[in-house]
Amino acid sequence: MSDEQLPVTKHLEELRKRLMIAAAAWFIAFLACYGFSEQLFQFISEPVRAALPEGNSLVFIKATEPFFTYLKIGALAGLLISLPIIFWQLWAFVAHGLYNHEKKYIFPFVTASSLCFAAGTFFGFFFVFPTIFKFLIDYGIGSGVSNPMLSMGEYLALSSKLLLAFGLVFELPIVIFFLARLGVVDYKWLSKNRKYALLCGFVIGAALTPPDVISQTA
């Protein structure tokens, strides 16, 4: 922990500074990504477009839907790009309450957090998305009572929630590592309470993804 104890007002000023830097980084990344939002949407919608029958494509229900969809794509891509800076600002704020020898974890934390989140989104997009969308669309077509008409806005909302869920799940090793370093948990505790961890993961997934059993267990 730092030798000098900062007053509450100083902590609030520091928090405000870190939040402003993180927000500025996100905004700059958003502006850079918005110009490529159409290409980014084509890329992120590839799994569902590949699962649709030939001749079908994503549709938009409202006149403003494409505009806001591309706006959200730019914001989402900007967030992913600016994550290292956001994690760095988070750690820089927390570091004020740590001992000097604990601050050596700042670079490994930022690097590992960014890589784990990226790995989670990569895994979800390239390995889970093609399977789950193919299954769901084929199931709907097989029922014989409906034709697929998927909205681009709804698809973006669903896919972004799923990507966020996968990214957060892949952050768990980082959280467990630091909890273990702080002495909050140990191997015996983790082994004893792993079923509760699975339950928490299911609850978090239910909060971030659509309320159906298939998407929860896929």
mmCIF file with all atom_site columns, C-alpha atoms in Angstrom:
data_model
loop_
_atom_site.group_PDB
_atom_site.id
_atom_site.type_symbol
_atom_site.label_atom_id
_atom_site.label_alt_id
_atom_site.label_comp_id
_atom_site.label_asym_id
_atom_site.label_entity_id
_atom_site.label_seq_id
_atom_site.pdbx_PDB_ins_code
_atom_site.Cartn_x
_atom_site.Cartn_y
_atom_site.Cartn_z
_atom_site.occupancy
_atom_site.B_iso_or_equiv
_atom_site.pdbx_formal_charge
_atom_site.auth_seq_id
_atom_site.auth_comp_id
_atom_site.auth_asym_id
_atom_site.auth_atom_id
_atom_site.pdbx_PDB_model_num
ATOM 1   C CA . MET A 1 1   ? 0.000   0.000   0.000   1.00 0.00 ? 1   MET A CA 1
ATOM 2   C CA . SER A 1 2   ? 1.194   3.532   -0.694  1.00 0.00 ? 2   SER A CA 1
ATOM 3   C CA . ASP A 1 3   ? 3.023   5.257   2.123   1.00 0.00 ? 3   ASP A CA 1
ATOM 4   C CA . GLU A 1 4   ? 0.633   8.220   2.013   1.00 0.00 ? 4   GLU A CA 1
ATOM 5   C CA . GLN A 1 5   ? -3.030  7.663   2.734   1.00 0.00 ? 5   GLN A CA 1
ATOM 6   C CA . LEU A 1 6   ? -5.032  9.688   0.235   1.00 0.00 ? 6   LEU A CA 1
ATOM 7   C CA . PRO A 1 7   ? -8.220  11.427  1.419   1.00 0.00 ? 7   PRO A CA 1
ATOM 8   C CA . VAL A 1 8   ? -11.574 10.412  -0.038  1.00 0.00 ? 8   VAL A CA 1
ATOM 9   C CA . THR A 1 9   ? -11.706 13.482  -2.282  1.00 0.00 ? 9   THR A CA 1
ATOM 10  C CA . LYS A 1 10  ? -8.383  12.516  -3.838  1.00 0.00 ? 10  LYS A CA 1
ATOM 11  C CA . HIS A 1 11  ? -9.669  9.006   -4.509  1.00 0.00 ? 11  HIS A CA 1
ATOM 12  C CA . LEU A 1 12  ? -12.766 10.449  -6.178  1.00 0.00 ? 12  LEU A CA 1
ATOM 13  C CA . GLU A 1 13  ? -10.635 12.765  -8.296  1.00 0.00 ? 13  GLU A CA 1
ATOM 14  C CA . GLU A 1 14  ? -8.436  9.843   -9.289  1.00 0.00 ? 14  GLU A CA 1
ATOM 15  C CA . LEU A 1 15  ? -11.491 7.742   -10.155 1.00 0.00 ? 15  LEU A CA 1
ATOM 16  C CA . ARG A 1 16  ? -12.907 10.574  -12.260 1.00 0.00 ? 16  ARG A CA 1
ATOM 17  C CA . LYS A 1 17  ? -9.587  10.931  -14.078 1.00 0.00 ? 17  LYS A CA 1
ATOM 18  C CA . ARG A 1 18  ? -9.355  7.216   -14.836 1.00 0.00 ? 18  ARG A CA 1
ATOM 19  C CA . LEU A 1 19  ? -12.973 7.050   -16.022 1.00 0.00 ? 19  LEU A CA 1
ATOM 20  C CA . MET A 1 20  ? -12.460 10.031  -18.323 1.00 0.00 ? 20  MET A CA 1
ATOM 21  C CA . ILE A 1 21  ? -9.349  8.474   -19.865 1.00 0.00 ? 21  ILE A CA 1
ATOM 22  C CA . ALA A 1 22  ? -11.152 5.162   -20.366 1.00 0.00 ? 22  ALA A CA 1
ATOM 23  C CA . ALA A 1 23  ? -14.193 6.898   -21.881 1.00 0.00 ? 23  ALA A CA 1
ATOM 24  C CA . ALA A 1 24  ? -11.990 8.999   -24.178 1.00 0.00 ? 24  ALA A CA 1
ATOM 25  C CA . ALA A 1 25  ? -10.153 5.893   -25.382 1.00 0.00 ? 25  ALA A CA 1
ATOM 26  C CA . TRP A 1 26  ? -13.468 4.151   -26.079 1.00 0.00 ? 26  TRP A CA 1
ATOM 27  C CA . PHE A 1 27  ? -14.845 7.198   -27.925 1.00 0.00 ? 27  PHE A CA 1
ATOM 28  C CA . ILE A 1 28  ? -11.754 7.576   -30.121 1.00 0.00 ? 28  ILE A CA 1
ATOM 29  C CA . ALA A 1 29  ? -11.823 3.867   -30.946 1.00 0.00 ? 29  ALA A CA 1
ATOM 30  C CA . PHE A 1 30  ? -15.555 4.156   -31.713 1.00 0.00 ? 30  PHE A CA 1
ATOM 31  C CA . LEU A 1 31  ? -14.948 6.991   -34.184 1.00 0.00 ? 31  LEU A CA 1
ATOM 32  C CA . ALA A 1 32  ? -12.238 4.940   -35.875 1.00 0.00 ? 32  ALA A CA 1
ATOM 33  C CA . CYS A 1 33  ? -14.435 1.828   -36.094 1.00 0.00 ? 33  CYS A CA 1
ATOM 34  C CA . TYR A 1 34  ? -17.663 3.527   -37.160 1.00 0.00 ? 34  TYR A CA 1
ATOM 35  C CA . GLY A 1 35  ? -16.279 4.173   -40.637 1.00 0.00 ? 35  GLY A CA 1
ATOM 36  C CA . PHE A 1 36  ? -15.958 0.403   -41.081 1.00 0.00 ? 36  PHE A CA 1
ATOM 37  C CA . SER A 1 37  ? -19.222 -0.520  -39.353 1.00 0.00 ? 37  SER A CA 1
ATOM 38  C CA . GLU A 1 38  ? -20.831 -2.000  -42.482 1.00 0.00 ? 38  GLU A CA 1
ATOM 39  C CA . GLN A 1 39  ? -17.849 -4.265  -43.113 1.00 0.00 ? 39  GLN A CA 1
ATOM 40  C CA . LEU A 1 40  ? -17.726 -5.182  -39.428 1.00 0.00 ? 40  LEU A CA 1
ATOM 41  C CA . PHE A 1 41  ? -21.399 -6.127  -39.453 1.00 0.00 ? 41  PHE A CA 1
ATOM 42  C CA . GLN A 1 42  ? -20.877 -8.278  -42.540 1.00 0.00 ? 42  GLN A CA 1
ATOM 43  C CA . PHE A 1 43  ? -18.125 -10.071 -40.648 1.00 0.00 ? 43  PHE A CA 1
ATOM 44  C CA . ILE A 1 44  ? -19.999 -10.533 -37.368 1.00 0.00 ? 44  ILE A CA 1
ATOM 45  C CA . SER A 1 45  ? -23.177 -11.690 -39.135 1.00 0.00 ? 45  SER A CA 1
ATOM 46  C CA . GLU A 1 46  ? -21.377 -14.347 -41.188 1.00 0.00 ? 46  GLU A CA 1
ATOM 47  C CA . PRO A 1 47  ? -22.318 -17.257 -38.855 1.00 0.00 ? 47  PRO A CA 1
ATOM 48  C CA . VAL A 1 48  ? -26.051 -16.552 -39.063 1.00 0.00 ? 48  VAL A CA 1
ATOM 49  C CA . ARG A 1 49  ? -25.999 -15.718 -42.785 1.00 0.00 ? 49  ARG A CA 1
ATOM 50  C CA . ALA A 1 50  ? -24.241 -19.016 -43.455 1.00 0.00 ? 50  ALA A CA 1
ATOM 51  C CA . ALA A 1 51  ? -26.962 -20.821 -41.504 1.00 0.00 ? 51  ALA A CA 1
ATOM 52  C CA . LEU A 1 52  ? -29.841 -19.206 -43.410 1.00 0.00 ? 52  LEU A CA 1
ATOM 53  C CA . PRO A 1 53  ? -31.359 -20.985 -46.433 1.00 0.00 ? 53  PRO A CA 1
ATOM 54  C CA . GLU A 1 54  ? -30.138 -19.856 -49.839 1.00 0.00 ? 54  GLU A CA 1
ATOM 55  C CA . GLY A 1 55  ? -31.814 -16.632 -50.887 1.00 0.00 ? 55  GLY A CA 1
ATOM 56  C CA . ASN A 1 56  ? -32.539 -15.521 -47.316 1.00 0.00 ? 56  ASN A CA 1
ATOM 57  C CA . SER A 1 57  ? -30.788 -12.652 -45.583 1.00 0.00 ? 57  SER A CA 1
ATOM 58  C CA . LEU A 1 58  ? -31.089 -10.480 -42.515 1.00 0.00 ? 58  LEU A CA 1
ATOM 59  C CA . VAL A 1 59  ? -33.849 -7.872  -42.627 1.00 0.00 ? 59  VAL A CA 1
ATOM 60  C CA . PHE A 1 60  ? -34.619 -4.633  -40.820 1.00 0.00 ? 60  PHE A CA 1
ATOM 61  C CA . ILE A 1 61  ? -38.033 -3.924  -39.312 1.00 0.00 ? 61  ILE A CA 1
ATOM 62  C CA . LYS A 1 62  ? -37.728 -0.209  -38.601 1.00 0.00 ? 62  LYS A CA 1
ATOM 63  C CA . ALA A 1 63  ? -36.386 2.503   -40.896 1.00 0.00 ? 63  ALA A CA 1
ATOM 64  C CA . THR A 1 64  ? -33.819 3.530   -38.280 1.00 0.00 ? 64  THR A CA 1
ATOM 65  C CA . GLU A 1 65  ? -32.647 -0.018  -37.536 1.00 0.00 ? 65  GLU A CA 1
ATOM 66  C CA . PRO A 1 66  ? -29.656 -0.116  -39.946 1.00 0.00 ? 66  PRO A CA 1
ATOM 67  C CA . PHE A 1 67  ? -28.361 3.248   -38.712 1.00 0.00 ? 67  PHE A CA 1
ATOM 68  C CA . PHE A 1 68  ? -28.520 2.317   -35.029 1.00 0.00 ? 68  PHE A CA 1
ATOM 69  C CA . THR A 1 69  ? -27.190 -1.175  -35.736 1.00 0.00 ? 69  THR A CA 1
ATOM 70  C CA . TYR A 1 70  ? -24.080 0.229   -37.404 1.00 0.00 ? 70  TYR A CA 1
ATOM 71  C CA . LEU A 1 71  ? -23.766 2.757   -34.582 1.00 0.00 ? 71  LEU A CA 1
ATOM 72  C CA . LYS A 1 72  ? -23.794 -0.064  -32.035 1.00 0.00 ? 72  LYS A CA 1
ATOM 73  C CA . ILE A 1 73  ? -21.310 -2.068  -34.101 1.00 0.00 ? 73  ILE A CA 1
ATOM 74  C CA . GLY A 1 74  ? -18.896 0.850   -33.978 1.00 0.00 ? 74  GLY A CA 1
ATOM 75  C CA . ALA A 1 75  ? -19.363 1.169   -30.212 1.00 0.00 ? 75  ALA A CA 1
ATOM 76  C CA . LEU A 1 76  ? -18.868 -2.568  -29.640 1.00 0.00 ? 76  LEU A CA 1
ATOM 77  C CA . ALA A 1 77  ? -15.758 -2.758  -31.815 1.00 0.00 ? 77  ALA A CA 1
ATOM 78  C CA . GLY A 1 78  ? -14.398 0.383   -30.175 1.00 0.00 ? 78  GLY A CA 1
ATOM 79  C CA . LEU A 1 79  ? -14.913 -1.164  -26.748 1.00 0.00 ? 79  LEU A CA 1
ATOM 80  C CA . LEU A 1 80  ? -13.017 -4.307  -27.702 1.00 0.00 ? 80  LEU A CA 1
ATOM 81  C CA . ILE A 1 81  ? -10.126 -2.313  -29.151 1.00 0.00 ? 81  ILE A CA 1
ATOM 82  C CA . SER A 1 82  ? -9.907  0.011   -26.142 1.00 0.00 ? 82  SER A CA 1
ATOM 83  C CA . LEU A 1 83  ? -10.100 -2.794  -23.553 1.00 0.00 ? 83  LEU A CA 1
ATOM 84  C CA . PRO A 1 84  ? -6.338  -2.786  -22.820 1.00 0.00 ? 84  PRO A CA 1
ATOM 85  C CA . ILE A 1 85  ? -6.501  0.927   -21.978 1.00 0.00 ? 85  ILE A CA 1
ATOM 86  C CA . ILE A 1 86  ? -9.652  0.427   -19.894 1.00 0.00 ? 86  ILE A CA 1
ATOM 87  C CA . PHE A 1 87  ? -8.058  -2.443  -17.958 1.00 0.00 ? 87  PHE A CA 1
ATOM 88  C CA . TRP A 1 88  ? -4.925  -0.344  -17.480 1.00 0.00 ? 88  TRP A CA 1
ATOM 89  C CA . GLN A 1 89  ? -6.939  2.539   -16.014 1.00 0.00 ? 89  GLN A CA 1
ATOM 90  C CA . LEU A 1 90  ? -8.828  0.134   -13.748 1.00 0.00 ? 90  LEU A CA 1
ATOM 91  C CA . TRP A 1 91  ? -5.594  -1.299  -12.413 1.00 0.00 ? 91  TRP A CA 1
ATOM 92  C CA . ALA A 1 92  ? -4.002  2.147   -12.062 1.00 0.00 ? 92  ALA A CA 1
ATOM 93  C CA . PHE A 1 93  ? -6.879  3.196   -9.803  1.00 0.00 ? 93  PHE A CA 1
ATOM 94  C CA . VAL A 1 94  ? -6.802  0.017   -7.719  1.00 0.00 ? 94  VAL A CA 1
ATOM 95  C CA . ALA A 1 95  ? -2.999  0.213   -7.415  1.00 0.00 ? 95  ALA A CA 1
ATOM 96  C CA . HIS A 1 96  ? -3.276  3.102   -4.938  1.00 0.00 ? 96  HIS A CA 1
ATOM 97  C CA . GLY A 1 97  ? -4.539  0.633   -2.337  1.00 0.00 ? 97  GLY A CA 1
ATOM 98  C CA . LEU A 1 98  ? -1.816  -1.952  -2.929  1.00 0.00 ? 98  LEU A CA 1
ATOM 99  C CA . TYR A 1 99  ? 1.649   -2.477  -1.534  1.00 0.00 ? 99  TYR A CA 1
ATOM 100 C CA . ASN A 1 100 ? 4.549   -1.589  -3.782  1.00 0.00 ? 100 ASN A CA 1
ATOM 101 C CA . HIS A 1 101 ? 5.525   -5.223  -4.336  1.00 0.00 ? 101 HIS A CA 1
ATOM 102 C CA . GLU A 1 102 ? 1.959   -5.987  -5.440  1.00 0.00 ? 102 GLU A CA 1
ATOM 103 C CA . LYS A 1 103 ? 2.050   -3.329  -8.149  1.00 0.00 ? 103 LYS A CA 1
ATOM 104 C CA . LYS A 1 104 ? 4.369   -5.498  -10.223 1.00 0.00 ? 104 LYS A CA 1
ATOM 105 C CA . TYR A 1 105 ? 1.263   -7.367  -11.383 1.00 0.00 ? 105 TYR A CA 1
ATOM 106 C CA . ILE A 1 106 ? -0.020  -4.373  -13.360 1.00 0.00 ? 106 ILE A CA 1
ATOM 107 C CA . PHE A 1 107 ? 1.421   -5.387  -16.740 1.00 0.00 ? 107 PHE A CA 1
ATOM 108 C CA . PRO A 1 108 ? 0.596   -9.117  -16.403 1.00 0.00 ? 108 PRO A CA 1
ATOM 109 C CA . PHE A 1 109 ? -2.936  -8.196  -15.269 1.00 0.00 ? 109 PHE A CA 1
ATOM 110 C CA . VAL A 1 110 ? -3.629  -5.898  -18.224 1.00 0.00 ? 110 VAL A CA 1
ATOM 111 C CA . THR A 1 111 ? -2.094  -8.328  -20.709 1.00 0.00 ? 111 THR A CA 1
ATOM 112 C CA . ALA A 1 112 ? -3.778  -11.440 -19.320 1.00 0.00 ? 112 ALA A CA 1
ATOM 113 C CA . SER A 1 113 ? -7.180  -9.745  -18.937 1.00 0.00 ? 113 SER A CA 1
ATOM 114 C CA . SER A 1 114 ? -7.138  -8.485  -22.512 1.00 0.00 ? 114 SER A CA 1
ATOM 115 C CA . LEU A 1 115 ? -5.968  -11.816 -23.925 1.00 0.00 ? 115 LEU A CA 1
ATOM 116 C CA . CYS A 1 116 ? -8.492  -13.837 -21.912 1.00 0.00 ? 116 CYS A CA 1
ATOM 117 C CA . PHE A 1 117 ? -11.397 -11.630 -22.973 1.00 0.00 ? 117 PHE A CA 1
ATOM 118 C CA . ALA A 1 118 ? -10.256 -11.787 -26.600 1.00 0.00 ? 118 ALA A CA 1
ATOM 119 C CA . ALA A 1 119 ? -9.898  -15.574 -26.346 1.00 0.00 ? 119 ALA A CA 1
ATOM 120 C CA . GLY A 1 120 ? -13.434 -15.852 -24.987 1.00 0.00 ? 120 GLY A CA 1
ATOM 121 C CA . THR A 1 121 ? -14.957 -13.819 -27.802 1.00 0.00 ? 121 THR A CA 1
ATOM 122 C CA . PHE A 1 122 ? -12.846 -15.715 -30.366 1.00 0.00 ? 122 PHE A CA 1
ATOM 123 C CA . PHE A 1 123 ? -14.015 -19.066 -29.014 1.00 0.00 ? 123 PHE A CA 1
ATOM 124 C CA . GLY A 1 124 ? -17.657 -18.008 -28.924 1.00 0.00 ? 124 GLY A CA 1
ATOM 125 C CA . PHE A 1 125 ? -17.680 -16.482 -32.401 1.00 0.00 ? 125 PHE A CA 1
ATOM 126 C CA . PHE A 1 126 ? -15.722 -19.098 -34.344 1.00 0.00 ? 126 PHE A CA 1
ATOM 127 C CA . PHE A 1 127 ? -16.694 -22.300 -32.521 1.00 0.00 ? 127 PHE A CA 1
ATOM 128 C CA . VAL A 1 128 ? -20.092 -21.742 -30.867 1.00 0.00 ? 128 VAL A CA 1
ATOM 129 C CA . PHE A 1 129 ? -21.911 -19.293 -33.131 1.00 0.00 ? 129 PHE A CA 1
ATOM 130 C CA . PRO A 1 130 ? -21.896 -21.455 -36.305 1.00 0.00 ? 130 PRO A CA 1
ATOM 131 C CA . THR A 1 131 ? -23.211 -24.473 -34.420 1.00 0.00 ? 131 THR A CA 1
ATOM 132 C CA . ILE A 1 132 ? -25.894 -22.792 -32.340 1.00 0.00 ? 132 ILE A CA 1
ATOM 133 C CA . PHE A 1 133 ? -27.327 -20.646 -35.143 1.00 0.00 ? 133 PHE A CA 1
ATOM 134 C CA . LYS A 1 134 ? -27.315 -23.545 -37.587 1.00 0.00 ? 134 LYS A CA 1
ATOM 135 C CA . PHE A 1 135 ? -29.162 -25.702 -35.068 1.00 0.00 ? 135 PHE A CA 1
ATOM 136 C CA . LEU A 1 136 ? -31.726 -23.059 -34.122 1.00 0.00 ? 136 LEU A CA 1
ATOM 137 C CA . ILE A 1 137 ? -32.520 -22.041 -37.702 1.00 0.00 ? 137 ILE A CA 1
ATOM 138 C CA . ASP A 1 138 ? -32.729 -25.648 -38.931 1.00 0.00 ? 138 ASP A CA 1
ATOM 139 C CA . TYR A 1 139 ? -34.985 -26.452 -35.982 1.00 0.00 ? 139 TYR A CA 1
ATOM 140 C CA . GLY A 1 140 ? -37.294 -23.556 -36.838 1.00 0.00 ? 140 GLY A CA 1
ATOM 141 C CA . ILE A 1 141 ? -37.432 -24.483 -40.514 1.00 0.00 ? 141 ILE A CA 1
ATOM 142 C CA . GLY A 1 142 ? -37.974 -28.144 -39.662 1.00 0.00 ? 142 GLY A CA 1
ATOM 143 C CA . SER A 1 143 ? -41.102 -27.310 -37.692 1.00 0.00 ? 143 SER A CA 1
ATOM 144 C CA . GLY A 1 144 ? -42.730 -26.331 -40.989 1.00 0.00 ? 144 GLY A CA 1
ATOM 145 C CA . VAL A 1 145 ? -44.710 -23.481 -39.477 1.00 0.00 ? 145 VAL A CA 1
ATOM 146 C CA . SER A 1 146 ? -42.402 -20.528 -40.047 1.00 0.00 ? 146 SER A CA 1
ATOM 147 C CA . ASN A 1 147 ? -39.816 -19.008 -42.358 1.00 0.00 ? 147 ASN A CA 1
ATOM 148 C CA . PRO A 1 148 ? -36.645 -17.392 -41.019 1.00 0.00 ? 148 PRO A CA 1
ATOM 149 C CA . MET A 1 149 ? -36.823 -13.589 -40.963 1.00 0.00 ? 149 MET A CA 1
ATOM 150 C CA . LEU A 1 150 ? -34.071 -12.430 -38.661 1.00 0.00 ? 150 LEU A CA 1
ATOM 151 C CA . SER A 1 151 ? -33.713 -8.751  -37.841 1.00 0.00 ? 151 SER A CA 1
ATOM 152 C CA . MET A 1 152 ? -30.212 -7.287  -38.040 1.00 0.00 ? 152 MET A CA 1
ATOM 153 C CA . GLY A 1 153 ? -30.806 -5.322  -34.832 1.00 0.00 ? 153 GLY A CA 1
ATOM 154 C CA . GLU A 1 154 ? -31.993 -8.380  -32.909 1.00 0.00 ? 154 GLU A CA 1
ATOM 155 C CA . TYR A 1 155 ? -29.071 -10.438 -34.177 1.00 0.00 ? 155 TYR A CA 1
ATOM 156 C CA . LEU A 1 156 ? -26.572 -7.806  -33.076 1.00 0.00 ? 156 LEU A CA 1
ATOM 157 C CA . ALA A 1 157 ? -28.178 -7.608  -29.623 1.00 0.00 ? 157 ALA A CA 1
ATOM 158 C CA . LEU A 1 158 ? -28.044 -11.394 -29.222 1.00 0.00 ? 158 LEU A CA 1
ATOM 159 C CA . SER A 1 159 ? -24.531 -11.841 -30.594 1.00 0.00 ? 159 SER A CA 1
ATOM 160 C CA . SER A 1 160 ? -23.080 -8.998  -28.512 1.00 0.00 ? 160 SER A CA 1
ATOM 161 C CA . LYS A 1 161 ? -24.570 -10.475 -25.324 1.00 0.00 ? 161 LYS A CA 1
ATOM 162 C CA . LEU A 1 162 ? -23.167 -13.887 -26.170 1.00 0.00 ? 162 LEU A CA 1
ATOM 163 C CA . LEU A 1 163 ? -19.730 -12.456 -26.935 1.00 0.00 ? 163 LEU A CA 1
ATOM 164 C CA . LEU A 1 164 ? -19.789 -10.529 -23.653 1.00 0.00 ? 164 LEU A CA 1
ATOM 165 C CA . ALA A 1 165 ? -20.764 -13.687 -21.773 1.00 0.00 ? 165 ALA A CA 1
ATOM 166 C CA . PHE A 1 166 ? -17.934 -15.719 -23.323 1.00 0.00 ? 166 PHE A CA 1
ATOM 167 C CA . GLY A 1 167 ? -15.450 -12.925 -22.675 1.00 0.00 ? 167 GLY A CA 1
ATOM 168 C CA . LEU A 1 168 ? -16.432 -12.658 -19.009 1.00 0.00 ? 168 LEU A CA 1
ATOM 169 C CA . VAL A 1 169 ? -16.312 -16.424 -18.501 1.00 0.00 ? 169 VAL A CA 1
ATOM 170 C CA . PHE A 1 170 ? -12.749 -16.482 -19.822 1.00 0.00 ? 170 PHE A CA 1
ATOM 171 C CA . GLU A 1 171 ? -11.866 -13.770 -17.283 1.00 0.00 ? 171 GLU A CA 1
ATOM 172 C CA . LEU A 1 172 ? -12.591 -16.152 -14.383 1.00 0.00 ? 172 LEU A CA 1
ATOM 173 C CA . PRO A 1 173 ? -9.013  -17.528 -14.232 1.00 0.00 ? 173 PRO A CA 1
ATOM 174 C CA . ILE A 1 174 ? -7.729  -13.975 -13.698 1.00 0.00 ? 174 ILE A CA 1
ATOM 175 C CA . VAL A 1 175 ? -10.257 -13.356 -10.922 1.00 0.00 ? 175 VAL A CA 1
ATOM 176 C CA . ILE A 1 176 ? -9.465  -16.678 -9.219  1.00 0.00 ? 176 ILE A CA 1
ATOM 177 C CA . PHE A 1 177 ? -5.717  -16.030 -9.473  1.00 0.00 ? 177 PHE A CA 1
ATOM 178 C CA . PHE A 1 178 ? -5.928  -12.690 -7.683  1.00 0.00 ? 178 PHE A CA 1
ATOM 179 C CA . LEU A 1 179 ? -8.367  -14.029 -5.089  1.00 0.00 ? 179 LEU A CA 1
ATOM 180 C CA . ALA A 1 180 ? -5.891  -16.824 -4.397  1.00 0.00 ? 180 ALA A CA 1
ATOM 181 C CA . ARG A 1 181 ? -3.013  -14.338 -4.144  1.00 0.00 ? 181 ARG A CA 1
ATOM 182 C CA . LEU A 1 182 ? -5.032  -12.345 -1.623  1.00 0.00 ? 182 LEU A CA 1
ATOM 183 C CA . GLY A 1 183 ? -5.746  -15.497 0.376   1.00 0.00 ? 183 GLY A CA 1
ATOM 184 C CA . VAL A 1 184 ? -9.504  -15.268 -0.157  1.00 0.00 ? 184 VAL A CA 1
ATOM 185 C CA . VAL A 1 185 ? -9.713  -18.701 -1.798  1.00 0.00 ? 185 VAL A CA 1
ATOM 186 C CA . ASP A 1 186 ? -7.485  -21.777 -2.050  1.00 0.00 ? 186 ASP A CA 1
ATOM 187 C CA . TYR A 1 187 ? -7.497  -25.121 -3.851  1.00 0.00 ? 187 TYR A CA 1
ATOM 188 C CA . LYS A 1 188 ? -9.600  -26.869 -1.198  1.00 0.00 ? 188 LYS A CA 1
ATOM 189 C CA . TRP A 1 189 ? -12.168 -24.064 -1.192  1.00 0.00 ? 189 TRP A CA 1
ATOM 190 C CA . LEU A 1 190 ? -12.433 -24.121 -4.992  1.00 0.00 ? 190 LEU A CA 1
ATOM 191 C CA . SER A 1 191 ? -12.788 -27.907 -5.045  1.00 0.00 ? 191 SER A CA 1
ATOM 192 C CA . LYS A 1 192 ? -15.476 -27.812 -2.376  1.00 0.00 ? 192 LYS A CA 1
ATOM 193 C CA . ASN A 1 193 ? -17.507 -25.016 -3.964  1.00 0.00 ? 193 ASN A CA 1
ATOM 194 C CA . ARG A 1 194 ? -17.132 -25.733 -7.675  1.00 0.00 ? 194 ARG A CA 1
ATOM 195 C CA . LYS A 1 195 ? -20.812 -26.668 -7.983  1.00 0.00 ? 195 LYS A CA 1
ATOM 196 C CA . TYR A 1 196 ? -21.759 -23.204 -6.747  1.00 0.00 ? 196 TYR A CA 1
ATOM 197 C CA . ALA A 1 197 ? -19.405 -21.692 -9.313  1.00 0.00 ? 197 ALA A CA 1
ATOM 198 C CA . LEU A 1 198 ? -21.200 -23.605 -12.059 1.00 0.00 ? 198 LEU A CA 1
ATOM 199 C CA . LEU A 1 199 ? -24.541 -22.381 -10.723 1.00 0.00 ? 199 LEU A CA 1
ATOM 200 C CA . CYS A 1 200 ? -23.296 -18.785 -10.690 1.00 0.00 ? 200 CYS A CA 1
ATOM 201 C CA . GLY A 1 201 ? -22.057 -19.180 -14.251 1.00 0.00 ? 201 GLY A CA 1
ATOM 202 C CA . PHE A 1 202 ? -25.464 -20.446 -15.338 1.00 0.00 ? 202 PHE A CA 1
ATOM 203 C CA . VAL A 1 203 ? -27.203 -17.526 -13.601 1.00 0.00 ? 203 VAL A CA 1
ATOM 204 C CA . ILE A 1 204 ? -24.845 -15.000 -15.214 1.00 0.00 ? 204 ILE A CA 1
ATOM 205 C CA . GLY A 1 205 ? -25.429 -16.625 -18.583 1.00 0.00 ? 205 GLY A CA 1
ATOM 206 C CA . ALA A 1 206 ? -29.186 -16.425 -18.047 1.00 0.00 ? 206 ALA A CA 1
ATOM 207 C CA . ALA A 1 207 ? -28.910 -12.711 -17.330 1.00 0.00 ? 207 ALA A CA 1
ATOM 208 C CA . LEU A 1 208 ? -26.811 -11.993 -20.425 1.00 0.00 ? 208 LEU A CA 1
ATOM 209 C CA . THR A 1 209 ? -28.435 -14.300 -22.967 1.00 0.00 ? 209 THR A CA 1
ATOM 210 C CA . PRO A 1 210 ? -31.978 -15.110 -24.145 1.00 0.00 ? 210 PRO A CA 1
ATOM 211 C CA . PRO A 1 211 ? -34.177 -16.998 -21.639 1.00 0.00 ? 211 PRO A CA 1
ATOM 212 C CA . ASP A 1 212 ? -34.234 -20.408 -23.275 1.00 0.00 ? 212 ASP A CA 1
ATOM 213 C CA . VAL A 1 213 ? -32.653 -23.657 -22.181 1.00 0.00 ? 213 VAL A CA 1
ATOM 214 C CA . ILE A 1 214 ? -30.928 -24.379 -25.496 1.00 0.00 ? 214 ILE A CA 1
ATOM 215 C CA . SER A 1 215 ? -28.815 -21.231 -25.497 1.00 0.00 ? 215 SER A CA 1
ATOM 216 C CA . GLN A 1 216 ? -27.916 -21.828 -21.844 1.00 0.00 ? 216 GLN A CA 1
ATOM 217 C CA . THR A 1 217 ? -26.673 -25.376 -22.383 1.00 0.00 ? 217 THR A CA 1
ATOM 218 C CA . ALA A 1 218 ? -25.128 -24.960 -25.830 1.00 0.00 ? 218 ALA A CA 1
#
